[in-house]
CSV table of C-alpha atoms and ligand atoms in Angstrom, one decimal:
chain,number,residue,atom,x,y,z
A,2,MET,CA,-9.1,-15.5,-4.7
A,3,ILE,CA,-6.7,-13.9,-2.3
A,4,ARG,CA,-3.2,-13.6,-3.6
A,5,ALA,CA,0.1,-13.2,-2.0
A,6,ALA,CA,2.6,-10.3,-3.0
A,7,VAL,CA,5.9,-9.1,-1.5
A,8,THR,CA,7.3,-5.6,-1.7
A,9,ILE,CA,10.5,-4.5,-3.7
A,10,SER,CA,11.9,-1.1,-3.0
A,11,LEU,CA,14.3,0.5,-5.5
A,12,VAL,CA,14.4,3.8,-3.6
A,13,GLU,CA,17.9,4.3,-2.1
A,14,GLU,CA,16.6,6.8,0.5
A,15,ALA,CA,14.0,4.1,1.8
A,16,ARG,CA,17.0,1.4,2.4
A,17,LYS,CA,15.6,1.1,6.2
A,18,GLY,CA,11.9,1.3,5.2
A,19,PRO,CA,9.5,-1.9,5.7
A,20,PHE,CA,10.0,-3.4,2.4
A,21,VAL,CA,11.2,-7.1,1.8
A,22,PHE,CA,13.5,-6.7,-1.0
A,23,HIS,CA,15.6,-3.7,-1.5
A,24,GLY,CA,17.6,-2.3,-4.7
A,25,ASP,CA,17.4,-5.3,-7.3
A,26,LEU,CA,14.3,-5.8,-9.3
A,27,GLU,CA,15.4,-8.9,-10.7
A,28,ALA,CA,16.8,-10.6,-7.6
A,29,GLY,CA,13.5,-9.7,-5.9
A,30,CYS,CA,11.3,-11.0,-8.7
A,31,GLN,CA,13.6,-14.3,-8.6
A,32,GLN,CA,12.8,-15.1,-4.9
A,33,ALA,CA,9.5,-14.4,-5.2
A,34,ALA,CA,8.6,-16.4,-7.8
A,35,GLU,CA,10.8,-19.1,-6.2
A,36,LEU,CA,8.8,-19.1,-3.1
A,37,GLY,CA,5.5,-19.1,-4.7
A,38,PHE,CA,4.2,-15.5,-4.6
A,39,ASP,CA,1.7,-14.4,-7.0
A,40,ALA,CA,2.7,-10.6,-7.3
A,41,ILE,CA,5.3,-8.0,-6.5
A,42,GLU,CA,4.4,-4.4,-5.0
A,43,LEU,CA,6.9,-1.9,-6.4
A,44,PHE,CA,8.2,1.1,-4.6
A,45,ALA,CA,10.2,3.1,-6.9
A,46,ALA,CA,11.5,6.9,-7.2
A,47,SER,CA,9.1,8.1,-9.9
A,48,GLY,CA,6.9,7.2,-13.0
A,49,GLU,CA,9.8,7.8,-15.5
A,50,MET,CA,11.8,5.2,-13.0
A,51,ILE,CA,9.1,2.6,-13.6
A,52,ARG,CA,9.0,3.1,-17.2
A,53,GLY,CA,12.8,2.8,-17.5
A,54,LEU,CA,12.8,-0.8,-15.6
A,55,PRO,CA,12.5,-4.1,-17.8
A,56,LEU,CA,9.2,-4.8,-15.5
A,57,ARG,CA,7.2,-6.3,-18.3
A,58,GLN,CA,10.1,-8.7,-19.1
A,59,LEU,CA,10.7,-9.6,-15.7
A,60,LEU,CA,7.2,-10.3,-14.4
A,61,GLN,CA,6.9,-12.5,-17.7
A,62,ARG,CA,9.7,-14.3,-17.0
A,63,TYR,CA,9.1,-15.1,-13.6
A,64,GLY,CA,5.4,-15.6,-14.0
A,65,LEU,CA,4.4,-12.5,-11.6
A,66,GLN,CA,1.7,-10.0,-11.5
A,67,LEU,CA,2.4,-6.2,-10.4
A,68,ALA,CA,0.2,-6.0,-7.3
A,69,ALA,CA,0.4,-2.2,-6.7
A,70,VAL,CA,2.9,0.7,-7.1
A,71,GLY,CA,3.9,2.8,-4.0
A,72,THR,CA,4.2,6.7,-4.4
A,73,GLY,CA,5.9,7.2,-1.0
A,74,ALA,CA,9.0,8.3,-2.7
A,75,GLY,CA,7.4,11.8,-3.5
A,76,MET,CA,7.2,12.4,0.2
A,77,VAL,CA,10.6,10.6,1.1
A,78,VAL,CA,12.5,12.2,-1.4
A,79,ARG,CA,10.9,15.2,-2.9
A,80,LYS,CA,8.9,16.2,0.5
A,81,LEU,CA,5.6,16.5,-1.7
A,82,GLN,CA,2.2,16.2,-0.3
A,83,LEU,CA,-1.5,16.6,-1.0
A,84,CYS,CA,-2.0,19.1,1.8
A,85,ASP,CA,0.8,21.4,1.2
A,86,ALA,CA,-0.3,24.8,2.0
A,87,ASP,CA,1.2,26.1,-1.4
A,88,ALA,CA,-0.8,25.2,-4.2
A,89,ALA,CA,2.1,24.8,-6.5
A,90,ARG,CA,3.4,22.0,-4.2
A,91,ARG,CA,0.0,20.3,-4.1
A,92,ALA,CA,-0.2,20.4,-7.9
A,93,ALA,CA,3.6,18.9,-8.0
A,94,ALA,CA,2.4,16.4,-5.6
A,95,ALA,CA,-0.6,15.0,-7.5
A,96,GLU,CA,1.4,15.3,-10.9
A,97,PHE,CA,4.1,13.0,-9.2
A,98,ILE,CA,1.3,10.6,-8.0
A,99,GLN,CA,-0.4,10.7,-11.4
A,100,GLY,CA,3.2,9.7,-13.2
A,101,ILE,CA,3.6,6.7,-11.0
A,102,MET,CA,-0.2,5.9,-11.5
A,103,GLU,CA,-0.2,6.0,-15.2
A,104,ALA,CA,3.0,3.8,-15.1
A,105,GLY,CA,1.3,1.4,-13.0
A,106,ALA,CA,-1.7,1.5,-15.1
A,107,GLU,CA,0.0,-0.1,-18.1
A,108,PHE,CA,0.1,-3.0,-15.6
A,109,GLY,CA,-3.5,-2.9,-14.7
A,110,SER,CA,-2.1,-1.9,-11.2
A,111,PRO,CA,-3.3,0.7,-8.7
A,112,ALA,CA,-1.0,3.2,-7.0
A,113,ILE,CA,-1.0,4.0,-3.4
A,114,ILE,CA,-1.4,7.1,-1.5
A,115,GLY,CA,0.0,6.6,1.9
A,116,SER,CA,2.5,9.3,3.3
A,117,MET,CA,1.8,11.6,0.3
A,118,GLN,CA,-1.5,12.4,1.9
A,119,GLY,CA,0.4,14.7,4.3
A,120,ARG,CA,-1.1,16.2,7.3
A,121,TRP,CA,-3.2,19.5,8.8
A,122,ASP,CA,-1.2,21.9,10.7
A,123,ASP,CA,-1.6,25.5,12.0
A,124,VAL,CA,-1.5,26.8,8.4
A,125,VAL,CA,-3.6,24.2,6.7
A,126,PRO,CA,-6.6,23.4,9.2
A,127,ARG,CA,-8.2,20.2,9.3
A,128,ASP,CA,-11.1,20.9,7.3
A,129,VAL,CA,-9.1,22.6,4.7
A,130,ALA,CA,-6.7,19.9,4.4
A,131,THR,CA,-9.7,17.3,4.3
A,132,GLY,CA,-11.2,19.5,1.2
A,133,TYR,CA,-7.5,19.4,-0.6
A,134,LEU,CA,-7.2,15.6,0.2
A,135,GLN,CA,-10.7,15.0,-1.2
A,136,SER,CA,-10.5,16.9,-4.1
A,137,ALA,CA,-7.2,15.1,-5.1
A,138,LEU,CA,-8.5,11.9,-4.7
A,139,GLU,CA,-11.5,12.6,-6.9
A,140,ARG,CA,-9.4,13.8,-9.7
A,141,LEU,CA,-7.0,11.0,-9.7
A,142,GLY,CA,-9.4,8.2,-8.7
A,143,GLN,CA,-11.3,9.5,-11.9
A,144,ARG,CA,-8.3,9.3,-13.9
A,145,ALA,CA,-7.5,6.0,-12.5
A,146,GLY,CA,-11.0,4.5,-13.6
A,147,GLU,CA,-10.2,6.0,-17.1
A,148,LEU,CA,-7.1,4.3,-17.3
A,149,GLY,CA,-9.0,0.9,-16.2
A,150,THR,CA,-7.5,0.5,-12.8
A,151,PHE,CA,-8.0,2.3,-9.4
A,152,LEU,CA,-6.2,4.2,-6.4
A,153,LEU,CA,-5.7,3.1,-3.1
A,154,TYR,CA,-6.0,5.5,-0.2
A,155,GLU,CA,-4.0,4.3,3.0
A,156,PRO,CA,-5.1,5.3,6.6
A,157,LEU,CA,-2.1,5.6,8.6
A,158,ASN,CA,-0.8,5.5,12.5
A,159,ARG,CA,-0.8,8.5,14.3
A,160,TYR,CA,2.8,9.0,13.9
A,161,GLU,CA,2.7,9.2,10.4
A,162,THR,CA,-0.3,11.3,9.5
A,163,ASN,CA,-3.3,13.1,11.3
A,164,MET,CA,-5.6,13.0,8.1
A,165,CYS,CA,-7.2,9.3,8.6
A,166,ASN,CA,-6.0,6.9,11.1
A,167,THR,CA,-8.6,4.3,11.1
A,168,MET,CA,-10.6,2.6,8.3
A,169,ALA,CA,-14.0,4.2,9.6
A,170,GLN,CA,-12.2,7.6,9.0
A,171,GLY,CA,-11.0,6.3,5.5
A,172,ALA,CA,-14.6,5.2,4.4
A,173,GLU,CA,-15.7,8.4,5.7
A,174,LEU,CA,-13.2,10.3,3.5
A,175,LEU,CA,-14.2,8.2,0.2
A,176,ARG,CA,-17.9,8.1,0.7
A,177,PRO,CA,-18.9,11.5,-0.6
A,178,LEU,CA,-16.6,11.1,-3.5
A,179,ALA,CA,-18.2,10.8,-7.1
A,180,THR,CA,-15.6,8.4,-8.3
A,181,ARG,CA,-15.8,4.9,-7.1
A,182,SER,CA,-12.2,4.1,-8.2
A,183,VAL,CA,-10.5,5.0,-4.8
A,184,LYS,CA,-10.3,2.0,-2.5
A,185,LEU,CA,-9.0,1.7,0.9
A,186,LEU,CA,-5.6,0.1,1.8
A,187,ALA,CA,-5.9,-1.8,5.2
A,188,ASP,CA,-2.2,-1.9,6.5
A,189,LEU,CA,-2.4,-4.2,9.4
A,190,PHE,CA,0.4,-2.6,11.3
A,191,HIS,CA,-1.3,0.8,11.2
A,192,MET,CA,-4.4,-0.8,12.1
A,193,ASN,CA,-3.0,-2.6,15.1
A,194,ILE,CA,-1.9,0.8,16.5
A,195,GLU,CA,-5.3,2.5,15.8
A,196,GLU,CA,-8.1,0.2,15.7
A,197,THR,CA,-10.2,-1.1,18.6
A,198,SER,CA,-10.6,-4.1,17.0
A,199,LEU,CA,-8.8,-5.3,13.7
A,200,VAL,CA,-12.0,-7.5,12.8
A,201,ALA,CA,-14.3,-4.1,13.3
A,202,GLY,CA,-11.6,-2.2,11.2
A,203,LEU,CA,-12.1,-4.7,8.3
A,204,ARG,CA,-15.6,-4.6,8.5
A,205,ASP,CA,-15.5,-0.8,8.5
A,206,ALA,CA,-13.7,-0.7,5.3
A,207,GLY,CA,-16.3,-2.7,3.9
A,208,GLU,CA,-17.1,-2.1,0.3
A,209,PHE,CA,-14.1,0.1,-0.1
A,210,LEU,CA,-11.2,-2.5,0.9
A,211,GLY,CA,-9.0,-2.7,-2.0
A,212,HIS,CA,-5.7,-3.9,-1.0
A,213,ILE,CA,-4.0,-5.2,2.5
A,214,HIS,CA,-0.5,-4.9,3.6
A,215,PHE,CA,0.0,-8.4,5.4
A,216,VAL,CA,2.4,-7.7,8.3
A,217,ASP,CA,2.8,-8.7,12.0
A,218,SER,CA,2.5,-6.6,14.9
A,219,THR,CA,6.2,-6.0,14.8
A,220,ARG,CA,6.2,-4.6,11.3
A,221,GLN,CA,8.0,-7.9,10.7
A,222,ALA,CA,6.7,-10.8,8.3
A,223,ALA,CA,3.4,-12.3,9.4
A,224,GLY,CA,4.3,-15.1,12.0
A,225,ARG,CA,7.1,-12.6,14.0
A,226,GLY,CA,4.5,-11.0,16.1
A,227,HIS,CA,1.5,-11.7,18.1
A,228,MET,CA,-1.1,-10.9,15.3
A,229,VAL,CA,-3.9,-13.5,15.2
A,230,TYR,CA,-4.8,-14.0,11.6
A,231,GLU,CA,-7.7,-16.7,11.7
A,232,PRO,CA,-10.5,-13.8,12.7
A,233,LEU,CA,-9.2,-11.6,9.8
A,234,VAL,CA,-9.3,-14.5,7.5
A,235,GLU,CA,-13.1,-15.0,8.3
A,236,VAL,CA,-14.0,-11.5,7.8
A,237,LEU,CA,-12.2,-11.3,4.6
A,238,ARG,CA,-14.3,-14.2,3.5
A,239,ASP,CA,-17.4,-12.5,4.7
A,240,LEU,CA,-16.3,-9.3,2.8
A,241,GLN,CA,-15.7,-11.6,-0.4
A,242,TYR,CA,-12.5,-10.0,-0.6
A,243,SER,CA,-10.3,-11.1,-3.4
A,244,GLY,CA,-7.2,-8.5,-3.4
A,245,TYR,CA,-3.7,-9.2,-2.5
A,246,LEU,CA,-2.1,-9.9,0.9
A,247,SER,CA,1.0,-7.8,0.5
A,248,ALA,CA,4.0,-8.3,2.8
A,249,GLU,CA,5.1,-4.5,3.5
A,250,VAL,CA,7.4,-5.6,6.2
A,251,PHE,CA,11.2,-5.0,7.5
A,252,PRO,CA,13.6,-7.6,6.0
A,253,LEU,CA,14.3,-9.1,9.2
A,254,PRO,CA,16.3,-11.1,10.2
A,255,ASP,CA,16.9,-10.7,6.1
A,256,SER,CA,15.1,-10.5,3.0
A,257,ARG,CA,14.8,-14.1,2.4
A,258,THR,CA,13.8,-15.3,5.8
A,259,ALA,CA,10.9,-12.6,5.8
A,260,ALA,CA,9.7,-13.5,2.5
A,261,GLU,CA,9.6,-17.3,3.6
A,262,GLN,CA,7.9,-16.6,6.7
A,263,THR,CA,5.4,-14.5,4.9
A,264,ILE,CA,4.5,-17.2,2.7
A,265,ARG,CA,4.5,-19.8,5.0
A,266,THR,CA,1.8,-17.8,7.2
A,267,PHE,CA,0.0,-17.3,3.9
A,268,ARG,CA,-0.1,-20.8,3.0
A,269,ARG,CA,-1.2,-21.8,6.7
A,270,LEU,CA,-4.4,-19.5,6.2
A,271,TYR,CA,-4.7,-20.2,2.5
A,272,PRO,CA,-3.7,-23.8,1.8
A,273,VAL,CA,-3.6,-24.5,-1.8
B,19,LER,C1,3.9,3.8,5.5
B,19,LER,O1,3.8,3.6,6.8
B,19,LER,C2,3.1,2.7,4.9
B,19,LER,O2,2.6,1.9,5.4
B,19,LER,C3,3.0,2.9,3.4
B,19,LER,O3,2.5,1.8,2.8
B,19,LER,C4,2.4,4.1,2.7
B,19,LER,O4,3.5,4.8,1.9
B,20,MN,MN1,1.5,0.2,4.4
């Protein structure tokens, strides 16, 4: 069964980021529950921060699951990334991700590697960077499997990374890994920029598809852009996708309206 999730960011530096709720975990959970979301996706500053939150109580009180935990704060706040030329900083990036992954795993939830993947450049050429990224995904994925969860790798548009921009590139990156505990996150916003066809892109992700950022062409709530969702729903049915559609969108015109618009579109596509 496909379930609906909504993002909550607790990272001050990401105030302007594409998250529906900002700064108040309980208020976000309360509204998510009120509107009928199944889960929240959390963007926090670190694993320690997650451990310090009353997350279990709040999820229980509001009858919600934790869909996933983001690691982007490692890049936004600490400028850490897995393709850094400096081995110590690469290790710090992996350690930061592992901290968030372990905190999320206590809820059975996967961690997301998006901006933390970094990029290749003149100092770290593409093949070297790809090797760094694959070996980090191998180790972190194996650890995720041991913890009973998985890891999500997210191809991003060309303005955010030069590693993988499409689902096909993402699948090619993951295929040689020994671990089967790394899956792809398909963010419809990035895909709308990079894929020739969204339907073909989802098919390229295929068996690797593990999570979806449910968003419109404008990076606003589903329904506030020109994305056509029906063909995507059909592919997801063919692929027997049973994960989350998670609203990683700007809080426009405001958080509540973005959440309402998301769930309205979700219910239109997946009537109860
Ligand atoms: C960044 O653009 C994004 O889509 C996030 O989910 C990754 O950190
Ligand atoms: Mn995303």
